[in-house]
Amino acid sequence: MSVLIVAEHLRGELRPVTLELVSAAQELEGPVAVAVIAKDPSVLTDAVDVEGVNEILSVKVDPEEFENDVYQQALEQLIEQREPQVTFLGFTVNSMGYGPAVAAKLGLGFASDVFSIDGTAGGLVATRAFYGSKVQAEVEFPGHDRVMLLLRPTAWPPAEGAGSAVKEEGSVSSSCSRARHKEFVDVATGDVDITTADFLLSIGRGVGDKENLPQFEGLAGKMGAILSVSRPLVDQGWMPNSRQVGQSGKTVKPKVYLALGISGAVQHLAGMKTSGTIIAVNSDPEAAIFNVAHYGAVADLFEVAEELEKLY
Amino acid sequence: MKVVVAVKQVAVLGDEVEFTDDERDVDPDYLDYALNEWDTYATEEALRLCEAAGDGEVVVVSVGPEDAEEAMRRCLAMGAHRGIRVDSEDQLDPIQVARALAEVVRAENPDLVFAGVQSADAVQAATGTALAELLDLPRVAVVTKIELGDGKATVNRELEGGLLDVVEVDTPALFTIQTGINEPRYATLRAIKQAEEKEIDVRQPGDLGEPAYRVKKMFVPPKGEGAEMLNGNAADVAQKIKEIVEEHTG
Ligand SMILES: Cc1cc2nc3c(=O)[nH]c(=O)nc-3n(C[C@H](O)[C@H](O)[C@H](O)COP(=O)(O)OP(=O)(O)OC[C@H]3O[C@@H](n4cnc5c(N)ncnc54)[C@H](O)[C@@H]3O)c2cc1C
Ligand SMILES: Nc1ncnc2c1ncn2[C@@H]1O[C@H](COP(=O)(O)O)[C@@H](O)[C@H]1O
């Protein structure tokens, strides 16, 4: 099946998900084209010229950084001109802003957060999760010659090896951009750097109440761990976002990641699944965190925390 | 100022699961229901903007069966003024949901439209952006701050790693709202009672088109190597955790 990939870049650098999409595309055994939509695509084309890419399309646009109308207009024209059977975007914040719009406008088959694909069974089959990642499903796209998939970052390894793609200029016309990039604001650095810790004690919404936090701060201190958290604790203002693990927080890779009361949502796993040893304590035996944990305990986290206190 | 908020009643799977006979979905007996977390933040944001404007109306819209009105009532109890439910018993894909919503939202002619970033059960992060397209509205996805101006708004879009992209957007516009943008209010008991009296208009959907995907087969994830489970009471578990930590951090 022919695949069109849209490269993702930020502040002049290619984002890693792009090369992961190339690996995924190779599974479909058809020609692979990568579109680089940028003010100056030439600074990025070498980075996407990896093994498995047949064609690189440079699409020049006005804005320096991502703007969803600009990407939407460019991608719609590329799909109409080239008729790829499958279009891959990363399941990223940028794609969330224009991918579904393109699919709705052109009437494409569509699925997001896809982490496995199969093109060998006649039509395209994609696998994604449902019901809070507790179950998965194979989905198909009957009646659609053209499909768009938003693929989960880190689900495929990045493609590597020098490529020999044909480089072309893509030509698209653009009209107005109604949502315009102004500036970036970086995350404030916090009191500790959780990305360099060897041992993280990570707590989630299971800890219930703000009043319980000192107990876990104390426990982390005793155990020689740094305390990190899932997003809801930051959303509620209990902890600074420099302590947040996950897609919109930090990516961590400690020797040991001890998760208490964290369900294992995909955006949390994105930030910690490559940790050396993952231990998860959760009262729900079906919690998705157990799918990535090396050790798991179906238990009340407060009881376990109390017992740990006694041991240190 | 009128803000329309798309809200979904999401399904929550407990600690047991069985599938329907055709293996295409979870047996509804194993599901509980709740208002989508992202949509509580979207409703709160709509209420705050209207309160700041001094007058305004917040209309919640949902596609689903009659039961879904429970989620809508929660928004009404928070302070939303009225609701519109597009009646559907079917499992719809995000683009079909957007088609079902588009008609009713267009007729409301709102100043702003909000959706959640994603629904907790399906994690598609697609419905809002598809809806914006069908309504031909400018849109920004994953918004953590909104400042309204004259004919435009300045919003923060939260990227991977927490990086903020400050975006200027022409209004009317659609935003998909991220958790943490505000602190959603709790509804008082009185408000919950009063919400029972508020109007929920029921509409029938038009043609929702071909599904964007079809579930072939649903299953429990293969456990792979899976986690080695630590058994025993809390003291046993704690002891084993201590041993594992010592072994792997040493
Ligand atoms: C664009 C985007 C970016 C995101 N980025 C991030 C991110 O960077 N990091 C992140 O974490 N999330 C992120 N999220 C949110 C993510 O989708 C989840 O909502 C979040 O990870 C859930 O956090 P949690 O596991 O702590 O809470 P929940 O999902 O509510 O899980 C709580 C868990 O605690 C367990 N529990 C409850 N009580 C007990 C008890 N007494 N003992 C033991 N277990 C108990 C429950 O069984 C449950 O599994 C993002 C979402 C979006 C849309
Ligand atoms: N059935 C529905 N009715 C109303 N709004 C919905 C429905 N499904 C999804 N949405 C909206 O779209 C957002 C994202 O959902 P999703 O695209 O399914 O991840 C939700 O937070 C809601 O705002």
XYZ file of C-alpha atoms and ligand atoms in Angstrom, chain A residues 91-93 96 132 134 202-208 229-235 244-250 257 259-272 281-290 297-304, chain B residues 37-38 116-120 123 125 142 158-162 177-179, ligand 1:
131
model
C -0.697 10.901 17.369
C 0.647 14.242 18.591
C -0.773 17.587 19.655
C -4.856 16.562 16.768
C -9.255 3.246 29.200
C -8.193 -2.078 29.286
C 5.623 8.034 41.411
C 2.131 8.686 42.697
C -1.147 9.081 40.828
C -4.744 10.032 41.459
C -5.043 6.931 43.650
C -3.506 8.927 46.530
C -6.868 10.652 46.699
C 3.540 12.338 39.816
C 0.938 11.748 37.110
C -0.801 14.678 35.463
C -3.965 14.955 37.607
C -1.861 15.953 40.640
C -0.377 18.803 38.622
C -3.760 19.781 37.159
C 5.100 15.315 36.060
C 5.941 12.140 34.161
C 4.425 11.627 30.718
C 3.820 12.994 27.291
C 3.152 16.557 28.421
C 5.630 16.251 31.288
C 9.023 14.622 31.500
C 10.033 3.300 38.771
C 4.095 3.575 40.607
C 1.422 3.869 43.290
C -2.177 4.466 42.209
C -1.435 5.225 38.553
C -3.773 3.609 35.990
C -1.343 3.542 33.063
C -2.966 5.894 30.540
C -1.120 6.015 27.230
C 0.161 9.541 27.842
C 1.610 8.506 31.179
C 3.241 5.372 29.782
C 4.833 7.473 27.039
C 7.008 9.071 29.712
C 8.170 6.044 31.689
C 0.770 -1.076 42.975
C -2.883 -0.685 42.033
C -6.124 -1.930 43.561
C -7.556 -2.665 40.100
C -6.256 -5.977 38.725
C -7.104 -4.859 35.169
C -5.199 -1.539 35.369
C -3.248 -0.959 32.151
C -0.085 -0.142 34.099
C 0.326 -3.883 34.724
C 0.795 -5.931 43.191
C -2.970 -5.734 43.347
C -3.169 -3.972 46.688
C -4.229 -0.859 48.532
C -1.461 1.662 48.097
C -1.915 3.147 51.564
C -1.448 -0.214 53.225
C 1.656 -0.922 51.166
C -13.205 14.354 32.677
C -12.066 16.739 29.901
C -12.633 18.092 25.423
C -9.189 17.123 24.124
C -10.192 13.484 24.267
C -12.751 11.106 25.645
C -11.382 8.896 28.413
C -8.958 8.358 23.400
C -8.706 13.290 20.297
C -5.157 21.105 23.473
C 0.179 22.696 25.232
C 2.686 20.638 23.269
C 4.634 17.535 24.192
C 6.929 18.071 27.158
C 4.687 20.883 28.416
C -9.857 21.958 26.225
C -7.120 20.269 28.231
C -7.381 19.291 31.901
C -2.559 15.585 25.362
C -2.515 14.882 26.687
C -1.340 14.843 27.410
C -1.288 14.183 28.636
N -0.093 14.129 29.306
C 0.004 13.414 30.449
C 1.256 13.294 31.143
O 2.267 13.874 30.738
N 1.304 12.547 32.268
C 0.203 11.903 32.778
O 0.308 11.228 33.812
N -1.002 12.019 32.155
C -1.122 12.764 31.015
N -2.354 12.882 30.410
C -3.552 12.402 31.129
C -3.802 10.927 30.994
O -4.622 10.705 29.870
C -4.549 10.382 32.242
O -5.712 11.129 32.453
C -3.690 10.407 33.519
O -2.420 9.851 33.267
C -4.374 9.627 34.626
O -3.626 9.738 35.813
P -3.730 8.619 36.963
O -3.314 7.303 36.452
O -3.010 9.162 38.148
O -5.288 8.670 37.330
P -6.426 7.600 37.062
O -6.468 7.197 35.660
O -7.641 8.148 37.690
O -5.942 6.323 37.889
C -5.901 6.229 39.276
C -5.557 4.783 39.605
O -5.418 4.632 41.008
C -5.948 3.379 41.389
N -6.295 3.475 42.806
C -7.270 4.241 43.365
N -7.253 4.090 44.706
C -6.265 3.212 44.996
C -5.771 2.650 46.210
N -6.265 2.995 47.406
N -4.752 1.763 46.136
C -4.210 1.416 44.926
N -4.646 1.927 43.755
C -5.650 2.823 43.782
C -7.128 3.175 40.470
O -7.431 1.788 40.342
C -6.623 3.774 39.172
O -6.021 2.794 38.345
C -2.441 13.560 29.181
C -3.617 13.608 28.451
C -3.670 14.268 27.216
C -4.952 14.288 26.466
